[in-house]
Short mmCIF file of C-alpha atoms and ligand atoms in Angstrom, two decimals:
data_model
loop_
_atom_site.label_atom_id
_atom_site.label_comp_id
_atom_site.label_asym_id
_atom_site.label_seq_id
_atom_site.Cartn_x
_atom_site.Cartn_y
_atom_site.Cartn_z
CA MET J 1 0.22 0.23 0.07
CA PRO J 2 1.04 3.54 -0.55
CA ASN J 3 1.56 6.16 1.96
CA ARG J 4 -1.35 7.86 2.44
CA LEU J 5 -2.05 11.49 4.08
CA ARG J 6 -5.75 12.77 4.44
CA ALA J 7 -5.45 16.25 5.44
CA GLU J 8 -7.37 18.89 5.96
CA VAL J 9 -6.64 22.85 5.08
CA LEU J 10 -8.46 25.47 6.90
CA LEU J 11 -8.80 28.66 5.12
CA SER J 12 -9.56 32.04 6.56
CA SER J 13 -13.27 31.99 4.79
CA ALA J 14 -15.26 29.70 2.22
CA PRO J 15 -14.02 30.64 -1.34
CA GLU J 16 -16.27 32.29 -3.83
CA GLY J 17 -17.94 29.69 -6.33
CA GLY J 18 -17.24 26.60 -4.42
CA ARG J 19 -15.44 23.18 -5.59
CA ALA J 20 -16.42 24.00 -9.24
CA ALA J 21 -14.49 27.26 -9.24
CA LEU J 22 -11.65 25.75 -7.30
CA GLU J 23 -11.13 22.85 -9.40
CA PRO J 24 -8.55 24.29 -11.59
CA ILE J 25 -6.59 26.08 -9.15
CA VAL J 26 -6.21 23.25 -6.92
CA THR J 27 -5.41 20.46 -9.76
CA ALA J 28 -2.73 22.89 -10.84
CA LEU J 29 -1.34 23.58 -7.43
CA ALA J 30 -1.54 20.02 -6.64
CA ASN J 31 0.41 18.95 -10.11
CA GLU J 32 2.77 21.67 -9.09
CA ALA J 33 3.60 20.22 -5.62
CA ILE J 34 3.66 16.75 -6.38
CA GLU J 35 6.10 17.56 -9.28
CA LYS J 36 8.41 19.61 -6.86
CA THR J 37 8.34 17.39 -3.93
CA LEU J 38 7.49 13.83 -5.42
CA ASN J 39 8.37 13.39 -9.06
CA ARG J 40 11.82 12.35 -8.37
CA ARG J 41 11.19 10.23 -5.56
CA GLY J 42 8.55 7.45 -6.94
CA GLY J 43 5.81 10.04 -7.58
CA GLY J 44 2.42 10.49 -5.96
CA ARG J 45 -0.86 11.56 -7.07
CA VAL J 46 -4.06 13.28 -5.29
CA VAL J 47 -6.70 10.53 -4.84
CA GLU J 48 -9.37 13.07 -3.72
CA TRP J 49 -10.29 16.30 -2.65
CA GLU J 50 -13.34 18.07 -1.33
CA LEU J 51 -14.21 21.54 -0.32
CA ALA J 52 -16.66 22.05 2.93
CA GLY J 53 -17.24 25.55 3.75
CA PRO J 54 -13.93 26.95 4.81
CA THR J 55 -12.71 23.24 4.92
CA LEU J 56 -10.48 22.24 1.61
CA SER J 57 -9.82 18.17 2.73
CA ILE J 58 -7.37 16.56 0.50
CA THR J 59 -5.89 13.13 0.21
CA ILE J 60 -2.44 12.50 -1.15
CA GLU J 61 -0.74 9.15 -1.80
CA ALA J 62 2.72 8.39 -2.56
CA PRO J 63 4.23 4.75 -3.15
CA GLU J 64 7.86 5.87 -2.06
CA ALA J 65 7.92 9.07 -0.19
CA ARG J 66 6.27 10.38 2.57
CA PRO J 67 3.63 13.12 0.97
CA HIS J 68 3.68 15.52 4.09
CA GLY J 69 5.99 18.30 2.18
CA THR J 70 3.55 17.99 -1.04
CA LEU J 71 0.69 19.15 1.42
CA LEU J 72 2.81 21.82 2.88
CA ALA J 73 4.17 22.77 -0.61
CA PHE J 74 0.42 22.91 -1.82
CA SER J 75 -1.14 24.99 1.21
CA ARG J 76 1.61 27.72 0.81
CA ARG J 77 0.87 28.17 -2.92
CA LEU J 78 -2.86 28.09 -2.26
CA GLY J 79 -2.29 30.48 0.16
CA GLU J 80 -0.82 32.57 -2.08
CA GLU J 81 -3.19 32.07 -5.17
CA LEU J 82 -6.35 32.71 -3.18
CA GLY J 83 -5.10 35.62 -1.55
CA ARG J 84 -4.10 37.62 -4.49
CA ALA J 85 -7.50 36.38 -6.07
CA GLN J 86 -10.11 36.38 -3.15
CA LYS J 87 -7.92 37.82 -0.09
CA ILE J 88 -8.24 34.14 1.37
CA GLY J 89 -5.51 32.77 3.51
CA VAL J 90 -4.79 29.70 4.82
CA ARG J 91 -5.29 29.61 8.64
CA SER J 92 -3.99 26.05 9.43
CA LEU J 93 -3.32 22.62 8.50
CA ARG J 94 -3.79 19.60 10.47
CA ALA J 95 -3.76 15.55 9.28
CA PRO J 96 -6.57 13.25 10.91
CA GLU J 97 -4.56 10.07 9.13
CA TYR J 98 -1.15 9.70 8.12
CA ARG J 99 -0.65 6.00 6.72
CA LEU J 100 3.04 5.40 6.47
CA GLU J 101 4.36 2.01 5.46
CA PHE J 102 8.24 0.78 5.76
CA ILE J 103 9.94 -2.39 6.02
CA LEU J 104 11.09 -3.70 9.27
CA ALA J 105 15.19 -4.89 9.30
CA VAL J 106 14.37 -7.00 12.50
CA LEU J 107 10.86 -7.90 13.65
CA PRO J 108 9.56 -6.80 17.72
CA THR J 109 9.69 -9.50 20.25
CA THR J 110 7.15 -7.60 22.13
CA PRO J 111 5.12 -4.79 21.06
CA VAL J 112 6.04 -1.80 20.75
CA SER J 113 4.11 1.69 20.62
CA ILE J 114 4.98 5.58 20.84
CA PRO J 115 3.71 8.08 22.54
CA ILE J 116 1.15 9.92 20.25
CA PRO J 117 -2.17 8.70 18.86
CA HIS J 118 -1.62 6.12 16.41
CA THR J 119 -2.33 2.36 15.24
CA LEU J 120 0.34 0.00 14.11
CA THR J 121 -0.12 -3.17 12.25
CA LEU J 122 2.53 -5.50 11.08
CA ASP J 123 2.31 -8.08 8.10
CA GLY J 124 5.55 -10.28 8.27
CA ASP J 125 8.26 -7.30 8.15
CA ARG J 126 6.27 -4.77 6.55
CA ALA J 127 4.68 -1.79 8.90
CA THR J 128 2.02 0.20 8.43
CA LEU J 129 1.71 2.58 11.31
CA THR J 130 -1.10 5.43 11.01
CA LEU J 131 -0.62 8.76 12.85
CA LEU J 132 -3.70 10.22 13.82
CA ASP J 133 -4.86 13.97 14.39
CA LEU J 134 -1.47 15.65 13.30
CA ASP J 135 -1.78 19.51 13.92
CA GLU J 136 0.31 21.61 11.71
CA THR J 137 3.47 22.07 13.69
CA ALA J 138 3.74 17.94 13.73
CA LEU J 139 3.41 18.22 9.96
CA ARG J 140 5.91 20.90 9.66
CA GLU J 141 8.53 19.21 12.14
CA ASN J 142 8.30 16.31 10.24
CA TRP J 143 6.60 14.18 13.15
CA ALA J 144 5.80 11.27 10.54
CA ASP J 145 9.74 10.58 9.91
CA ARG J 146 10.45 10.87 13.53
CA ALA J 147 7.54 8.38 14.33
CA VAL J 148 9.00 5.98 12.15
CA LYS J 149 12.81 6.40 13.23
CA LEU J 150 11.39 5.98 16.58
CA LEU J 151 9.84 2.76 16.24
CA GLU J 152 12.73 1.29 14.23
CA GLU J 153 15.09 2.22 16.86
CA LYS J 154 12.86 0.81 19.67
CA ILE J 155 12.45 -2.56 18.15
CA ARG J 156 16.23 -2.05 16.91
CA ARG J 157 16.91 -2.22 20.77
CA GLN J 158 14.98 -4.80 21.54
CA SER J 159 17.45 -7.22 19.41
CA TYR J 160 20.06 -5.64 21.31
CA ALA J 161 19.12 -5.44 25.23
CA GLY J 162 20.68 -8.34 27.17
CA LYS J 163 23.18 -9.03 24.57
CA GLU J 164 26.72 -8.12 26.27
CA GLN J 165 28.25 -4.54 25.58
CA TYR J 166 30.60 -4.82 22.87
CA TRP J 167 34.05 -4.73 24.20
CA THR J 168 37.36 -5.94 22.91
CA LEU J 169 40.88 -5.87 24.20
CA LEU J 170 42.96 -3.38 22.95
CA ARG J 171 46.22 -3.16 25.12
CA ALA J 172 46.78 -5.92 27.73
CA PRO J 173 47.48 -4.92 31.16
CA ILE J 174 51.17 -5.30 32.27
CA ALA J 175 50.37 -7.50 35.60
CA ARG J 176 51.37 -6.16 38.59
CA GLU J 177 51.87 -7.49 42.52
CA PRO J 178 48.83 -5.80 44.39
CA LYS J 179 49.90 -4.01 47.83
CA PHE J 180 46.47 -4.18 49.24
CA LEU J 181 43.54 -6.00 48.89
CA GLN J 182 40.57 -4.12 50.71
CA ASP J 183 38.36 -1.65 49.56
CA PRO J 184 39.87 1.83 49.39
CA THR J 185 36.32 3.62 50.48
CA GLU J 186 36.13 1.62 53.56
CA ALA J 187 39.73 1.76 54.81
CA MET J 188 39.59 5.71 54.03
CA ILE J 189 36.35 6.12 56.18
CA LYS J 190 38.51 4.09 58.89
CA ARG J 191 41.13 6.28 58.47
CA GLN J 192 38.76 9.37 58.67
CA TRP J 193 39.81 10.52 55.18
CA VAL J 194 36.28 10.72 54.08
CA ARG J 195 33.24 10.76 55.61
CA GLY J 196 29.57 9.73 53.63
CA GLY J 197 28.11 12.93 52.47
CA PRO J 198 25.01 14.62 53.93
CA THR J 199 23.01 14.02 50.48
CA LYS J 200 22.55 10.66 48.47
CA GLY J 201 25.84 9.19 46.46
CA LYS J 202 28.18 12.25 47.82
CA TRP J 203 31.02 12.54 49.81
CA PHE J 204 33.07 15.01 51.71
CA LEU J 205 36.52 14.03 51.45
CA GLY J 206 38.78 15.52 54.37
CA PRO J 207 42.52 16.82 53.76
CA SER J 208 44.05 13.96 53.26
CA ALA J 209 41.61 12.33 50.54
CA ALA J 210 41.45 16.10 49.01
CA HIS J 211 44.96 16.08 48.52
CA LEU J 212 45.15 12.89 46.68
CA LEU J 213 42.28 13.95 44.32
CA ARG J 214 44.31 16.99 43.56
CA THR J 215 47.14 15.28 43.42
CA MET J 216 46.13 13.34 40.65
CA GLU J 217 44.24 16.48 39.16
CA ARG J 218 47.91 18.00 39.11
CA ILE J 219 48.94 14.97 37.44
CA ALA J 220 46.57 14.89 34.66
CA ARG J 221 47.31 18.61 33.86
CA GLU J 222 50.98 18.71 34.08
CA GLU J 223 51.78 14.93 32.36
CA VAL J 224 49.01 14.88 29.69
CA LEU J 225 47.42 18.14 29.12
CA LEU J 226 49.71 21.10 29.34
CA PRO J 227 52.25 18.84 27.41
CA LEU J 228 49.72 18.54 24.62
CA GLY J 229 48.62 21.99 24.32
CA PHE J 230 45.35 21.84 26.15
CA ARG J 231 44.03 25.25 27.59
CA GLU J 232 41.46 25.51 30.51
CA VAL J 233 37.94 26.77 30.01
CA VAL J 234 35.60 27.30 33.02
CA GLN J 235 32.04 26.79 32.27
CA PRO J 236 28.87 26.81 34.38
CA HIS J 237 27.16 24.11 36.52
CA HIS J 238 24.14 23.96 34.51
CA ASP J 239 23.27 22.67 31.42
CA SER J 240 20.47 23.62 29.20
CA PHE J 241 17.69 21.66 28.14
CA GLU J 242 18.48 22.91 24.54
CA THR J 243 22.01 21.82 24.66
CA LEU J 244 21.33 18.25 26.00
CA LEU J 245 18.07 18.10 22.88
CA LYS J 246 21.23 18.46 20.41
CA THR J 247 23.80 15.94 22.26
CA GLY J 248 20.84 13.28 22.84
CA HIS J 249 21.49 13.20 26.39
CA LEU J 250 18.04 14.30 27.15
CA GLU J 251 16.45 11.47 24.96
CA GLY J 252 19.03 9.31 26.13
CA LEU J 253 19.50 9.46 29.94
CA PRO J 254 16.57 11.27 31.50
CA GLY J 255 16.96 8.98 34.44
CA GLU J 256 20.43 9.77 35.23
CA PHE J 257 19.83 13.85 35.89
CA TYR J 258 19.94 15.91 38.66
CA TYR J 259 17.07 18.48 37.51
CA VAL J 260 17.29 22.40 38.37
CA VAL J 261 14.32 23.96 39.99
CA GLU J 262 13.92 27.63 40.67
CA PRO J 263 11.78 29.65 43.37
CA LYS J 264 9.03 31.08 41.50
CA SER J 265 9.42 34.23 43.28
CA ARG J 266 12.23 35.65 45.57
CA ASP J 267 9.92 38.21 47.57
CA PRO J 268 9.79 37.35 51.18
CA ALA J 269 6.05 37.86 51.54
CA VAL J 270 5.26 34.87 48.68
CA TRP J 271 7.66 32.55 50.75
CA GLU J 272 6.33 33.86 54.26
CA ARG J 273 3.83 30.60 54.89
CA PHE J 274 6.99 28.46 54.22
CA THR J 275 9.35 30.54 56.49
CA ASP J 276 6.86 30.60 59.28
CA LEU J 277 5.87 27.01 58.99
CA VAL J 278 9.85 26.23 59.31
CA LYS J 279 10.27 28.42 62.32
CA ILE J 280 7.03 26.32 64.08
CA THR J 281 7.85 22.94 62.76
CA GLN J 282 11.61 23.05 63.03
CA ALA J 283 10.96 20.56 59.22
CA VAL J 284 11.06 21.22 55.75
CA PRO J 285 7.30 22.05 54.62
CA THR J 286 7.85 20.06 51.64
CA GLU J 287 4.61 20.07 50.33
CA GLU J 288 4.45 24.00 50.62
CA LEU J 289 7.99 24.27 48.81
CA ALA J 290 6.90 22.18 46.04
CA ARG J 291 4.18 24.75 45.25
CA LEU J 292 7.12 27.61 45.54
CA VAL J 293 9.39 26.54 43.18
CA THR J 294 9.21 25.86 39.15
CA GLY J 295 9.47 22.78 37.20
CA PRO J 296 12.75 21.78 36.08
CA THR J 297 14.24 24.36 33.89
CA ALA J 298 17.96 22.93 33.87
CA VAL J 299 19.90 19.92 34.68
CA LEU J 300 23.15 19.66 36.80
CA CYS J 301 26.51 19.12 34.71
CA TYR J 302 26.03 15.50 33.58
CA ALA J 303 29.69 15.64 31.74
CA GLN J 304 31.36 18.87 30.35
CA CYS J 305 31.30 18.41 26.41
CA PRO J 306 27.78 19.15 25.98
CA THR J 307 28.17 22.83 26.95
CA THR J 308 31.70 23.23 25.83
CA TYR J 309 29.79 22.39 22.70
CA TRP J 310 27.53 24.63 23.14
CA TRP J 311 30.18 27.45 24.10
CA LEU J 312 31.45 27.04 20.38
CA SER J 313 27.89 26.49 18.60
CA GLY J 314 27.26 28.47 15.86
CA ARG J 315 30.97 29.82 15.31
CA THR J 316 33.43 29.28 12.54
CA LEU J 317 36.71 28.37 13.64
CA ALA J 318 39.83 29.77 11.54
CA THR J 319 42.43 27.12 10.54
CA ASP J 320 44.62 28.80 12.80
CA SER J 321 43.19 27.78 15.87
CA LEU J 322 42.78 23.95 14.93
CA PRO J 323 43.33 21.70 16.27
CA LEU J 324 40.82 23.35 19.53
CA LEU J 325 42.00 21.65 22.46
CA VAL J 326 40.30 22.71 25.68
CA PHE J 327 39.82 21.43 29.15
CA ASP J 328 37.12 21.96 32.00
CA ARG J 329 37.78 20.93 35.35
CA ALA J 330 35.27 23.40 37.29
CA ALA J 331 31.99 21.70 36.36
CA VAL J 332 31.24 18.99 38.73
CA SER J 333 29.22 15.83 37.34
CA ASN J 334 26.21 14.95 39.06
CA ARG J 335 24.36 11.74 38.03
CA TYR J 336 21.59 9.52 39.52
CA GLU J 337 23.01 6.25 39.90
CA SER J 338 20.70 5.07 42.22
CA GLY J 339 21.11 1.28 42.88
CA GLY J 340 24.81 1.35 41.46
CA ARG J 341 26.46 3.53 44.04
CA HIS J 342 29.09 2.45 45.49
CA GLY J 343 32.10 3.77 47.49
CA LEU J 344 33.75 6.78 45.97
CA GLU J 345 34.24 4.62 42.53
CA ARG J 346 30.48 5.23 41.56
CA VAL J 347 28.98 8.31 43.01
CA ASP J 348 26.14 10.57 42.52
CA GLU J 349 28.57 13.65 42.44
CA PHE J 350 32.57 13.37 41.03
CA HIS J 351 34.94 15.58 39.91
CA ARG J 352 36.11 15.00 36.39
CA ILE J 353 38.56 16.65 34.08
CA GLU J 354 37.04 16.82 30.32
CA PRO J 355 39.52 17.75 27.78
CA VAL J 356 37.58 18.29 24.77
CA TYR J 357 38.86 18.56 21.01
CA LEU J 358 38.00 19.75 17.44
CA GLY J 359 40.01 19.55 14.11
CA THR J 360 40.14 17.81 11.10
CA PRO J 361 40.01 13.83 11.31
CA GLU J 362 43.53 13.79 10.45
CA GLN J 363 44.48 16.31 13.52
CA LEU J 364 42.22 14.14 15.57
CA VAL J 365 43.52 10.88 14.89
CA ALA J 366 47.15 11.97 15.34
CA LEU J 367 45.77 13.74 18.79
CA ARG J 368 44.31 10.52 20.05
CA GLU J 369 47.94 8.46 19.46
CA ARG J 370 49.54 11.37 21.41
CA LEU J 371 47.06 11.49 24.51
CA LEU J 372 47.49 7.80 24.72
CA GLU J 373 51.40 7.68 24.93
CA ARG J 374 50.75 10.27 27.69
CA TYR J 375 48.18 8.46 29.53
CA ILE J 376 50.56 5.49 29.06
CA HIS J 377 53.47 7.03 30.56
CA VAL J 378 51.36 8.69 33.70
CA PHE J 379 49.52 4.54 34.40
CA ASP J 380 52.80 3.10 33.66
CA LYS J 381 55.52 5.37 35.21
CA ILE J 382 53.95 7.38 37.42
CA LEU J 383 50.82 5.55 38.95
CA GLU J 384 52.27 2.30 38.10
CA LEU J 385 49.07 0.90 37.77
CA GLU J 386 47.66 -2.75 36.26
CA TRP J 387 45.30 -1.46 33.77
CA ARG J 388 44.00 -2.35 29.98
CA THR J 389 42.01 -0.44 27.40
CA ALA J 390 39.12 -1.63 24.88
CA TRP J 391 37.26 -0.90 22.25
CA VAL J 392 33.96 -0.56 23.56
CA THR J 393 30.25 0.76 21.87
CA PRO J 394 30.27 4.74 22.50
CA PHE J 395 27.12 5.76 24.63
CA PHE J 396 25.55 7.93 22.01
CA MET J 397 25.91 4.80 19.72
CA GLN J 398 24.43 2.19 22.15
CA GLN J 399 21.39 4.42 22.67
CA ALA J 400 20.54 3.88 18.79
CA GLY J 401 21.12 0.25 19.47
CA VAL J 402 24.53 0.18 17.19
CA ILE J 403 27.13 -1.43 18.19
CA ALA J 404 30.95 -1.23 17.41
CA SER J 405 32.76 -2.46 14.60
CA ASP J 406 34.64 -5.28 14.90
CA ASP J 407 36.81 -4.49 12.06
CA PRO J 408 40.10 -3.02 13.37
CA HIS J 409 40.19 -0.60 10.39
CA GLN J 410 36.94 0.90 10.97
CA ARG J 411 38.07 1.83 14.57
CA ILE J 412 38.34 5.47 13.64
CA GLN J 413 35.21 6.81 15.30
CA GLY J 414 34.58 5.44 18.87
CA THR J 415 35.32 5.02 22.48
CA ILE J 416 38.39 3.64 24.20
CA ASP J 417 37.87 2.74 27.59
CA PHE J 418 40.49 2.69 30.38
CA GLU J 419 40.15 -0.13 33.12
CA ALA J 420 41.84 -1.15 36.20
CA TRP J 421 41.92 -4.35 38.00
CA LEU J 422 40.56 -3.78 41.93
CA PRO J 423 42.32 -6.41 43.79
CA TYR J 424 39.35 -6.29 46.57
CA ARG J 425 36.77 -7.18 43.97
CA GLY J 426 38.17 -10.55 43.37
CA THR J 427 40.67 -12.12 40.77
CA ARG J 428 42.14 -10.48 37.40
CA GLU J 429 39.92 -12.90 35.78
CA GLY J 430 37.00 -13.26 37.56
CA SER J 431 36.08 -9.74 38.66
CA GLU J 432 34.60 -6.49 36.98
CA TRP J 433 37.58 -4.07 36.33
CA LEU J 434 36.59 -0.42 37.22
CA GLU J 435 36.47 2.00 33.94
CA PHE J 436 38.26 4.97 35.00
CA GLN J 437 38.23 7.04 31.99
CA ASN J 438 37.90 6.93 28.45
CA LEU J 439 38.79 8.42 24.94
CA SER J 440 36.35 9.11 22.31
CA ILE J 441 36.29 10.40 18.43
CA VAL J 442 32.68 11.16 17.66
CA GLY J 443 33.04 12.31 14.23
CA ASP J 444 30.63 15.40 13.35
CA LYS J 445 28.00 14.40 15.40
CA TYR J 446 28.34 17.09 17.89
CA THR J 447 29.97 19.83 15.06
CA LYS J 448 27.10 19.05 12.98
CA ALA J 449 24.10 19.35 15.82
CA PHE J 450 25.86 22.66 17.32
CA THR J 451 26.25 23.98 13.71
CA ILE J 452 30.33 24.51 14.50
CA LYS J 453 32.44 25.25 11.34
CA THR J 454 35.91 25.43 9.87
CA GLN J 455 37.17 27.87 7.01
CA LYS J 456 37.43 24.82 4.78
CA GLY J 457 36.81 20.68 5.01
CA GLU J 458 35.46 18.60 7.68
CA LEU J 459 35.16 19.59 11.37
CA TRP J 460 35.37 16.46 13.70
CA SER J 461 35.45 16.42 17.46
CA GLY J 462 35.91 14.13 20.71
CA CYS J 463 36.47 14.02 24.43
CA THR J 464 38.15 12.26 27.06
CA GLY J 465 36.28 11.93 30.53
CA ILE J 466 39.29 12.13 33.19
CA GLY J 467 37.02 10.82 36.71
CA LEU J 468 39.43 11.87 39.41
CA GLU J 469 37.68 9.49 41.95
CA ARG J 470 38.29 6.76 39.60
CA TRP J 471 42.06 7.42 39.05
CA MET J 472 42.20 7.57 43.28
CA VAL J 473 40.01 4.34 43.71
CA ALA J 474 41.92 2.40 40.98
CA PHE J 475 45.56 3.71 42.34
CA LEU J 476 44.38 3.15 46.43
CA ALA J 477 42.97 -0.22 45.69
CA GLN J 478 46.19 -1.14 44.00
CA LYS J 479 48.60 0.23 46.20
CA GLY J 480 46.98 0.90 49.63
CA LEU J 481 46.96 4.11 51.86
CA ASP J 482 50.20 3.82 52.92
CA VAL J 483 53.02 5.97 51.06
CA ASP J 484 55.64 2.97 51.65
CA GLY J 485 53.47 1.26 49.11
CA TRP J 486 53.25 4.20 46.56
CA PRO J 487 55.63 4.44 43.30
CA ASP J 488 58.61 6.94 43.63
CA GLY J 489 57.13 9.11 40.83
CA PHE J 490 53.56 9.39 42.45
CA ARG J 491 55.34 10.03 46.04
CA ARG J 492 56.80 12.85 44.06
CA TYR J 493 53.73 14.25 43.32
CA ALA J 494 51.95 13.66 46.52
CA GLU J 495 54.46 14.29 49.10
CA PRO J 496 54.32 16.32 51.36
CA LEU J 497 51.20 14.85 52.54
CA PRO J 498 48.92 16.95 55.05
CA ASN J 499 48.75 15.88 58.83
CA GLU J 500 46.29 12.81 59.39
CA LEU J 501 43.52 13.97 61.58
CA HIS J 502 42.28 11.91 64.20
CA PHE J 503 39.18 12.29 66.19
CA LEU J 504 38.33 11.11 69.67
P1 LIG Y 1 30.17 3.58 34.09
O1 LIG Y 1 29.62 2.97 33.02
O2 LIG Y 1 31.25 3.22 35.09
O3 LIG Y 1 28.71 4.15 34.40
P2 LIG Y 1 30.20 6.13 32.04
O4 LIG Y 1 29.93 5.32 30.83
O5 LIG Y 1 28.61 6.60 32.60
O6 LIG Y 1 31.06 5.27 33.27
P3 LIG Y 1 30.95 8.10 31.06
O7 LIG Y 1 29.91 8.99 30.85
O8 LIG Y 1 31.77 8.00 29.69
O9 LIG Y 1 31.15 7.49 31.96
O10 LIG Y 1 31.91 9.20 31.72
C1 LIG Y 1 33.84 9.36 31.80
C2 LIG Y 1 33.90 9.16 33.14
O11 LIG Y 1 33.36 9.68 33.90
C3 LIG Y 1 34.25 7.76 33.76
O12 LIG Y 1 35.46 7.08 32.66
C4 LIG Y 1 34.87 7.89 35.09
O13 LIG Y 1 35.89 8.12 35.10
C5 LIG Y 1 33.70 8.90 35.39
N1 LIG Y 1 32.36 8.23 35.99
C6 LIG Y 1 31.12 8.18 35.32
N2 LIG Y 1 30.32 7.89 36.22
C7 LIG Y 1 31.18 8.20 37.44
C8 LIG Y 1 30.21 8.20 38.56
N3 LIG Y 1 29.31 7.89 38.67
N4 LIG Y 1 31.26 8.09 39.88
C9 LIG Y 1 32.60 8.51 39.76
N5 LIG Y 1 32.86 8.89 38.31
C10 LIG Y 1 32.45 8.58 37.17
ZN1 LIG Y 2 32.37 13.84 26.75
MG1 LIG Y 3 27.32 5.28 33.93
#
């Protein structure tokens, strides 16, 4: 069956002469619109049209393309022609029914649906999706194609769910005798280095732990970032919804964000009841509070790269500014980890340096090699870790149900995970290693989404998230909390250590 759009064009008043008078204009304009939008894409035709008062109903079919573009072209020209002849304009458009036909690459295992009015029938791999009651915005913004894409993605995801994440070893670890077998967070709690924070999944780092975290940060800056020419930026902690719409994080991770709400007013009079209740009850009047704040208006920083791309959005980078190498260490990452929380390695608030790079494909591939060299130097020679790297499916591909390429020659765009053995979790072979950072080249995904350009040629980007709590946990889990067990290269950076605190 062909795609079939049944639509209504609401005019500002009923045209003179009724259907008969309108016939030549409608026929001519429909042919013109079909010519323009469908003829090179398998063709199409007007099945029928009618006029009832100011409402012109029209049904368009197309065997291959989706004909909403035809309707838009037709109604725009109709408005022009009727405007000139009879001072009648087009008020609005709607589509009571839009039937879309497509072939599924994989069949669903359980029923799928989408959150707009529709019916869906399957005949083998042939899907018929009928969208109901689309308004003008939905037609103009191409909800039809998005709805088909969403269904295809949801079905593809069903076949992907439950499968192991794609993972293939790149750099094998050098075995090192562990100096420590305990959970470093437990050990730090005992020594009063850290205390579980006042709110969920957060930690207070006392002077000893803070010193270690900042030492890790210094090593990353001085051994990796500054030698490669990265320059620091300072970015805000709140990410706008617009930014996360563009990166795809909003559709991908809505359950992992901490959301920002704002007071509806800062007028003390508005807050009087709240303040009085606090004074009397010495408790939080949560219902009253909910009434006084807005719904979510932004998101606490999840990762820094989205807002770095926002900074560059709509800009054209001069060739002499490429590759552009920047890093942020100001914004703190916040994630709702829920059941996955554990110690300092999986927390709801963590400190990360996020370097972001933009350049030609060649520049980024060369940069990745230099970054890897510097990282190898740090993890082998300074921290002396037992660590490995793996080629994995990047998050944005995972969400779309696509897996990473098996072919080493195809491994240009994608993500490398860096993982460390945590001896307290078990044997090297039998336990899950900790991802302590990663390194991605994402091609033109974000430069396109944020319209970031170069003077000439392609512009790619990528990022490498350096998780400082994870560096610290990986190090302490293998080397322990005592300086005696630490490699000289690290001691040179870390010493002198602050005096340990003793509480009675
Ligand atoms: P994971 O698979 O462990 O959840 P992720 O894929 O969500 O990690 P990314 O979004 O790629 O992590 O973030 C990059 C880096 O940020 C990680 O390599 C890690 O160092 C750090 N990181 C991510 N989530 C946390 C967390 N909950 N606590 C501490 N560090 C984290
Ligand atoms: Zn990033
Ligand atoms: Mg995660």
